[in-house]
Short mmCIF file of C-alpha atoms and ligand atoms in Angstrom, two decimals:
data_model
loop_
_atom_site.label_atom_id
_atom_site.label_comp_id
_atom_site.label_asym_id
_atom_site.label_seq_id
_atom_site.Cartn_x
_atom_site.Cartn_y
_atom_site.Cartn_z
CA MET A 13 121.78 123.22 84.77
CA PRO A 14 118.08 122.15 85.02
CA THR A 15 116.28 123.12 81.85
CA ALA A 16 113.00 121.25 82.29
CA ARG A 17 109.71 123.07 82.82
CA LEU A 18 108.34 122.24 86.28
CA LEU A 19 104.94 120.57 86.63
CA PRO A 20 103.78 121.37 90.18
CA GLY A 21 100.84 119.48 91.64
CA THR A 22 99.67 122.13 94.10
CA PRO A 23 97.81 124.33 91.56
CA VAL A 24 96.25 121.17 90.12
CA ALA A 25 95.02 120.19 93.58
CA GLU A 26 93.70 123.72 94.20
CA HIS A 27 91.82 123.61 90.92
CA ILE A 28 90.27 120.21 91.78
CA LEU A 29 89.35 121.30 95.31
CA THR A 30 87.73 124.54 94.10
CA ASP A 31 85.62 122.40 91.81
CA VAL A 32 84.82 119.96 94.65
CA ALA A 33 83.78 122.83 96.96
CA ALA A 34 81.38 124.11 94.27
CA GLY A 35 80.00 120.60 93.81
CA VAL A 36 79.45 120.21 97.56
CA THR A 37 77.64 123.57 97.69
CA ALA A 38 75.40 122.43 94.83
CA LEU A 39 74.61 119.21 96.75
CA HIS A 40 73.80 121.22 99.90
CA ALA A 41 71.25 123.13 97.81
CA THR A 42 69.49 119.82 97.04
CA GLY A 43 69.33 118.98 100.76
CA THR A 44 72.29 116.58 100.90
CA THR A 45 75.36 117.13 103.03
CA PRO A 46 77.99 114.70 101.78
CA GLY A 47 79.69 112.65 104.49
CA LEU A 48 83.28 111.43 104.35
CA ALA A 49 83.93 109.04 107.25
CA THR A 50 87.38 108.04 108.47
CA ILE A 51 88.75 105.12 110.49
CA LEU A 52 92.09 105.27 112.27
CA VAL A 53 93.55 102.22 114.01
CA GLY A 54 96.34 102.54 116.54
CA ASP A 55 98.56 105.32 117.85
CA ASP A 56 100.87 106.13 114.95
CA ASP A 57 101.49 109.89 115.18
CA ALA A 58 101.98 110.36 111.43
CA SER A 59 98.72 108.55 110.59
CA ALA A 60 96.82 110.53 113.25
CA GLY A 61 98.25 113.73 111.73
CA TYR A 62 97.22 112.74 108.17
CA ILE A 63 93.68 111.96 109.36
CA ARG A 64 93.42 115.31 111.19
CA ILE A 65 94.47 117.17 108.04
CA LYS A 66 91.96 115.26 105.90
CA GLN A 67 89.16 115.84 108.44
CA ARG A 68 89.91 119.57 108.59
CA GLN A 69 89.96 119.76 104.81
CA ALA A 70 86.70 117.76 104.59
CA THR A 71 85.00 120.20 106.96
CA GLU A 72 86.32 123.22 105.04
CA LEU A 73 84.93 121.74 101.81
CA GLY A 74 81.49 121.24 103.38
CA PHE A 75 81.57 117.48 104.10
CA THR A 76 80.62 116.02 107.47
CA SER A 77 83.49 113.86 108.71
CA PRO A 78 82.40 111.24 111.25
CA HIS A 79 85.41 109.48 112.68
CA VAL A 80 86.18 106.26 114.56
CA HIS A 81 89.50 105.74 116.31
CA LEU A 82 90.16 102.10 117.22
CA PRO A 83 92.93 101.19 119.70
CA ALA A 84 96.16 99.52 118.54
CA THR A 85 94.83 96.32 120.17
CA ALA A 86 91.72 96.27 117.92
CA THR A 87 90.93 92.92 116.33
CA GLN A 88 90.11 92.25 112.69
CA ALA A 89 86.48 91.80 113.82
CA ASP A 90 86.52 95.24 115.54
CA LEU A 91 87.70 96.81 112.30
CA HIS A 92 85.05 94.97 110.28
CA HIS A 93 82.37 96.16 112.73
CA ALA A 94 83.46 99.79 112.35
CA ILE A 95 83.35 99.43 108.56
CA ALA A 96 79.94 97.72 108.70
CA ASP A 97 78.53 100.58 110.81
CA PHE A 98 79.63 103.14 108.23
CA ASN A 99 78.45 100.91 105.34
CA THR A 100 74.88 101.32 106.59
CA ALA A 101 75.01 104.91 107.88
CA PRO A 102 72.66 106.93 105.62
CA ASP A 103 74.67 110.15 105.99
CA VAL A 104 78.01 108.55 104.99
CA HIS A 105 78.87 108.59 101.27
CA GLY A 106 82.62 107.94 101.42
CA LEU A 107 84.86 105.98 103.79
CA LEU A 108 88.60 106.10 104.27
CA ILE A 109 90.63 103.64 106.34
CA GLN A 110 93.93 105.37 107.09
CA HIS A 111 96.79 103.06 106.20
CA PRO A 112 99.10 101.55 107.16
CA ILE A 113 97.13 99.80 109.89
CA PRO A 114 98.83 97.76 112.68
CA ALA A 115 100.68 94.71 111.32
CA HIS A 116 98.39 92.15 113.02
CA LEU A 117 95.46 93.38 110.90
CA ASP A 118 94.79 92.53 107.25
CA TYR A 119 94.02 95.71 105.30
CA ASP A 120 92.96 93.93 102.10
CA ARG A 121 90.49 91.71 103.96
CA ALA A 122 89.05 94.75 105.72
CA LEU A 123 88.75 96.67 102.45
CA GLN A 124 86.75 93.82 100.97
CA THR A 125 84.09 94.25 103.67
CA MET A 126 83.62 97.90 102.69
CA ASP A 127 80.71 98.91 100.46
CA PRO A 128 82.65 99.51 97.20
CA ASP A 129 80.58 102.62 96.52
CA LEU A 130 82.06 104.22 99.66
CA ASP A 131 85.66 103.42 98.75
CA VAL A 132 87.20 106.89 98.25
CA ASP A 133 90.68 105.39 97.78
CA GLY A 134 89.36 103.54 94.71
CA MET A 135 91.27 100.42 95.73
CA HIS A 136 88.41 97.94 96.36
CA PRO A 137 88.66 94.97 93.95
CA LEU A 138 85.24 95.85 92.52
CA ASN A 139 86.42 99.37 91.76
CA MET A 140 89.55 98.00 90.07
CA GLY A 141 87.16 95.92 87.95
CA ARG A 142 85.07 99.00 87.17
CA LEU A 143 88.24 100.81 86.14
CA ALA A 144 89.26 97.94 83.86
CA LEU A 145 85.80 97.96 82.26
CA GLY A 146 85.51 101.76 82.08
CA LEU A 147 82.44 101.81 84.35
CA PRO A 148 81.72 104.76 86.68
CA GLY A 149 83.15 104.37 90.16
CA PRO A 150 85.78 105.78 92.50
CA LEU A 151 89.17 105.98 90.76
CA PRO A 152 92.48 105.12 92.47
CA CYS A 153 93.62 108.53 93.71
CA THR A 154 97.26 108.69 92.61
CA PRO A 155 96.66 107.51 89.03
CA ALA A 156 93.68 109.88 88.72
CA GLY A 157 95.85 112.66 90.15
CA ILE A 158 98.54 112.02 87.53
CA GLU A 159 96.02 112.16 84.69
CA ALA A 160 94.68 115.45 86.10
CA LEU A 161 98.22 116.84 86.48
CA LEU A 162 99.06 116.11 82.84
CA ALA A 163 95.79 117.65 81.66
CA PHE A 164 96.16 120.74 83.86
CA HIS A 165 99.64 121.44 82.47
CA ASP A 166 98.43 120.90 78.87
CA ILE A 167 100.66 117.88 78.30
CA PRO A 168 99.08 115.93 75.43
CA VAL A 169 98.66 112.24 76.33
CA ALA A 170 96.39 110.86 73.58
CA GLY A 171 98.30 108.84 71.01
CA ARG A 172 101.62 109.31 72.79
CA ASP A 173 104.13 106.79 74.01
CA VAL A 174 103.75 106.50 77.81
CA VAL A 175 106.09 104.18 79.74
CA ILE A 176 105.37 103.36 83.38
CA LEU A 177 108.11 101.84 85.56
CA GLY A 178 106.24 99.68 88.09
CA ARG A 179 103.11 97.51 87.99
CA GLY A 180 102.04 97.88 91.64
CA ALA A 181 98.36 97.80 92.59
CA THR A 182 98.40 101.37 93.95
CA LEU A 183 100.00 103.12 91.06
CA GLY A 184 101.48 101.48 87.96
CA ARG A 185 98.78 98.94 87.13
CA PRO A 186 95.71 101.18 87.64
CA LEU A 187 97.50 104.06 85.91
CA ALA A 188 98.00 101.90 82.83
CA LEU A 189 94.27 101.07 82.87
CA LEU A 190 93.37 104.74 83.23
CA LEU A 191 95.68 106.15 80.54
CA THR A 192 94.53 103.59 77.97
CA GLN A 193 90.88 104.62 78.35
CA LYS A 194 89.24 106.23 75.33
CA ARG A 195 89.15 109.84 76.57
CA PRO A 196 90.91 112.97 75.34
CA THR A 197 93.08 113.20 78.48
CA ALA A 198 94.11 109.51 78.19
CA ASN A 199 94.02 107.36 75.01
CA ALA A 200 97.78 106.70 75.14
CA ALA A 201 100.01 103.86 73.94
CA VAL A 202 101.05 102.57 77.37
CA THR A 203 103.94 100.22 78.16
CA VAL A 204 104.45 98.93 81.71
CA VAL A 205 107.93 97.74 82.72
CA HIS A 206 109.07 96.08 85.95
CA THR A 207 111.70 93.68 87.34
CA GLY A 208 110.68 91.09 84.76
CA VAL A 209 111.99 93.40 82.01
CA PRO A 210 115.74 93.62 82.66
CA ASP A 211 116.29 96.04 79.74
CA TRP A 212 113.48 98.37 80.88
CA ALA A 213 115.66 101.36 80.00
CA THR A 214 115.28 100.60 76.28
CA HIS A 215 111.55 101.29 76.79
CA THR A 216 111.89 104.36 79.02
CA ARG A 217 114.40 105.94 76.59
CA ARG A 218 111.80 106.13 73.84
CA ALA A 219 108.94 107.39 76.05
CA ASP A 220 107.23 110.70 75.35
CA ILE A 221 106.00 110.51 78.93
CA LEU A 222 107.90 108.50 81.54
CA ILE A 223 106.15 107.79 84.83
CA ALA A 224 108.13 106.44 87.77
CA ALA A 225 106.06 104.14 89.98
CA ALA A 226 108.66 101.80 91.50
CA GLY A 227 109.38 103.12 95.00
CA VAL A 228 113.14 102.73 94.41
CA PRO A 229 114.95 105.98 95.26
CA GLY A 230 116.91 107.44 92.34
CA ILE A 231 116.13 104.56 89.96
CA ILE A 232 115.34 106.96 87.08
CA ARG A 233 118.51 108.72 85.95
CA PRO A 234 119.16 111.03 82.99
CA GLU A 235 120.37 108.16 80.80
CA HIS A 236 116.89 106.57 81.12
CA VAL A 237 115.12 109.67 79.78
CA ARG A 238 114.65 110.70 76.15
CA PRO A 239 115.82 114.32 75.80
CA GLY A 240 112.77 116.58 75.96
CA ALA A 241 110.48 113.90 77.44
CA VAL A 242 107.95 114.52 80.21
CA VAL A 243 108.95 112.85 83.50
CA ILE A 244 106.43 112.25 86.27
CA GLY A 245 107.70 111.11 89.67
CA GLY A 246 105.05 109.00 91.35
CA GLY A 247 107.17 106.53 93.30
CA VAL A 248 108.64 107.64 96.60
CA ARG A 249 110.08 106.07 99.68
CA TYR A 250 110.43 107.67 103.11
CA ALA A 251 113.51 107.48 105.33
CA GLY A 252 111.96 108.82 108.52
CA ARG A 253 110.43 112.10 107.34
CA ARG A 254 112.82 112.43 104.40
CA LEU A 255 111.22 111.83 101.04
CA LEU A 256 113.31 109.81 98.58
CA PRO A 257 111.85 110.01 95.06
CA ASP A 258 112.33 107.50 92.24
CA VAL A 259 113.41 110.27 89.88
CA ASP A 260 116.95 111.56 90.37
CA GLU A 261 117.06 115.36 90.40
CA SER A 262 119.58 115.40 87.53
CA CYS A 263 116.80 114.21 85.17
CA ALA A 264 115.72 117.87 85.07
CA ASP A 265 118.81 118.51 82.88
CA VAL A 266 117.44 116.21 80.17
CA ALA A 267 113.65 116.23 80.47
CA GLY A 268 111.45 118.78 78.73
CA ALA A 269 109.09 118.90 81.71
CA ILE A 270 109.26 117.24 85.12
CA THR A 271 107.37 117.13 88.43
CA PRO A 272 109.17 118.86 91.29
CA ARG A 273 110.86 116.77 93.97
CA VAL A 274 108.23 117.87 96.53
CA GLY A 275 104.71 119.09 95.67
CA GLY A 276 104.34 117.06 92.48
CA VAL A 277 102.00 114.05 92.43
CA GLY A 278 101.33 114.04 96.22
CA PRO A 279 98.91 117.01 96.44
CA THR A 280 96.86 115.72 93.49
CA THR A 281 96.40 112.36 95.26
CA VAL A 282 94.78 114.00 98.29
CA ALA A 283 92.56 116.20 96.10
CA MET A 284 91.30 113.10 94.26
CA LEU A 285 90.16 111.61 97.56
CA PHE A 286 87.70 114.49 97.95
CA ARG A 287 86.68 114.31 94.28
CA ASN A 288 85.86 110.60 94.85
CA ALA A 289 83.89 111.45 98.01
CA LEU A 290 81.86 114.10 96.17
CA ASP A 291 81.19 111.78 93.23
CA ALA A 292 80.14 109.00 95.65
CA ALA A 293 77.64 111.36 97.30
CA ARG A 294 76.34 112.43 93.89
CA ARG A 295 75.82 108.83 92.80
CA ALA A 296 74.16 107.86 96.10
CA THR A 297 71.69 110.73 95.75
CA GLY A 298 71.04 110.34 92.02
CA HIS A 299 73.09 113.34 90.88
CA GLN A 300 75.57 112.64 88.10
CA SER A 301 78.97 114.28 88.05
CA PRO A 302 79.56 116.65 85.10
CA ALA A 303 81.94 114.06 83.54
CA GLU A 304 79.29 111.33 83.77
CA GLN A 305 76.68 113.68 82.29
CA ARG A 306 79.00 114.31 79.32
CA ASN A 307 79.64 110.56 78.88
CA ALA A 308 75.91 109.83 78.94
CA GLN A 309 75.18 112.27 76.10
N1 NAP B 415 103.03 110.24 95.35
C1 NAP B 415 101.98 109.69 95.93
O1 NAP B 415 101.04 110.35 96.36
C2 NAP B 415 101.92 108.19 96.01
C3 NAP B 415 100.73 107.56 96.34
C4 NAP B 415 100.67 106.17 96.34
C5 NAP B 415 101.84 105.46 96.08
N2 NAP B 415 102.99 106.13 95.82
C6 NAP B 415 104.25 105.42 95.58
O2 NAP B 415 104.17 104.73 94.37
C7 NAP B 415 105.10 103.67 94.39
C8 NAP B 415 104.47 102.44 93.82
O3 NAP B 415 103.51 101.93 94.72
P1 NAP B 415 102.72 100.59 94.38
O4 NAP B 415 102.07 100.17 95.65
O5 NAP B 415 101.91 100.75 93.17
O6 NAP B 415 103.91 99.65 93.94
P2 NAP B 415 104.58 98.34 94.56
O7 NAP B 415 103.56 97.32 94.82
O8 NAP B 415 105.53 98.74 95.63
O9 NAP B 415 105.39 97.88 93.26
C9 NAP B 415 106.53 98.52 92.80
C10 NAP B 415 106.71 98.17 91.34
O10 NAP B 415 107.98 98.65 90.92
C11 NAP B 415 108.69 97.62 90.26
N3 NAP B 415 110.12 97.70 90.58
C12 NAP B 415 110.68 97.77 91.81
N4 NAP B 415 112.02 97.80 91.72
C13 NAP B 415 112.31 97.73 90.40
C14 NAP B 415 113.52 97.69 89.66
N5 NAP B 415 114.71 97.75 90.28
N6 NAP B 415 113.45 97.60 88.32
C15 NAP B 415 112.27 97.55 87.69
N7 NAP B 415 111.08 97.58 88.34
C16 NAP B 415 111.10 97.68 89.68
C17 NAP B 415 108.15 96.32 90.84
O11 NAP B 415 108.34 95.28 89.90
P3 NAP B 415 107.80 93.77 90.18
O12 NAP B 415 106.32 93.84 90.01
O13 NAP B 415 108.45 92.97 89.10
O14 NAP B 415 108.23 93.43 91.56
C18 NAP B 415 106.68 96.67 91.03
O15 NAP B 415 105.94 96.45 89.87
C19 NAP B 415 105.57 103.57 95.85
O16 NAP B 415 106.82 104.21 95.95
C20 NAP B 415 104.57 104.38 96.60
O17 NAP B 415 105.11 104.98 97.76
C21 NAP B 415 103.05 107.48 95.78
#
């Protein structure tokens, strides 16, 4: 019988997007319309669908959303040209390359040609460096979404024992950097475990907050969870359209609070993309975000 309190991500995303919409309106009043550009390469239906949703949402929030669609036969140079054009477009403040891109192209190399200030995914090496140093810049969306989800649901993080399963570049590693920052919604004692730690369960079993970031379906089972702990499911794998989460559903019998199987971390990730785009436009036009204003005081 599941006893855990559910921690849905949808109200968190709605809260973030309401805030973003207000921020965009405030920018409009100063004469700036923030621009979030997108690049799609190839004919993958799912990717085209994701881009359409993001463009629609961008428009609803008050961003312009210039878009370039390159054919599946595009070369690495074609992709770099498209990025270079957006890098210098005065009305573009954020840029998203929908991934995955076709296998003959190198995403990491392409990302490195992007102006890091436009990188709304927060994955450019310079932005990872900014994150490590605590400097302002776009934050990786899923880690930032998880921090926002914990804060929204009033889960205390500061001073608590957080264990992350997975040290990947998208999730586990940047999340550890984020949750160890000296801020009220972070400031945790973070342990990161991975395949190099065969007895990782001894760590997860003492965690106040356990975050799954492995991408191994069902890897987190009730015996890996301290009774009453908070469990956040970040890692997922897809089998076709079926979502296979890292956290086995039966963990809800042991955890004190847990993200739902669907509608947990995912919606917060997308919301953070728009938060990054707004913050990028604010920085480019000399307007600080409220968080940066507070930090500067
Ligand atoms: N919900 C969302 O919106 C969202 C967004 C982005 C990503 N994700 C998901 O987050 C997950 C992580 O992505 P990523 O790119 O950061 O990670 P990644 O590069 O795929 O790395 C996975 C990590 O998990 C560890 N791991 C895998 N199997 C393990 C095992 N059996 N025991 C212990 N550790 C194990 C790996 O250890 P080693 O380093 O030792 O190999 C690695 O550190 C993926 O499932 C991805 O789909 C979700």
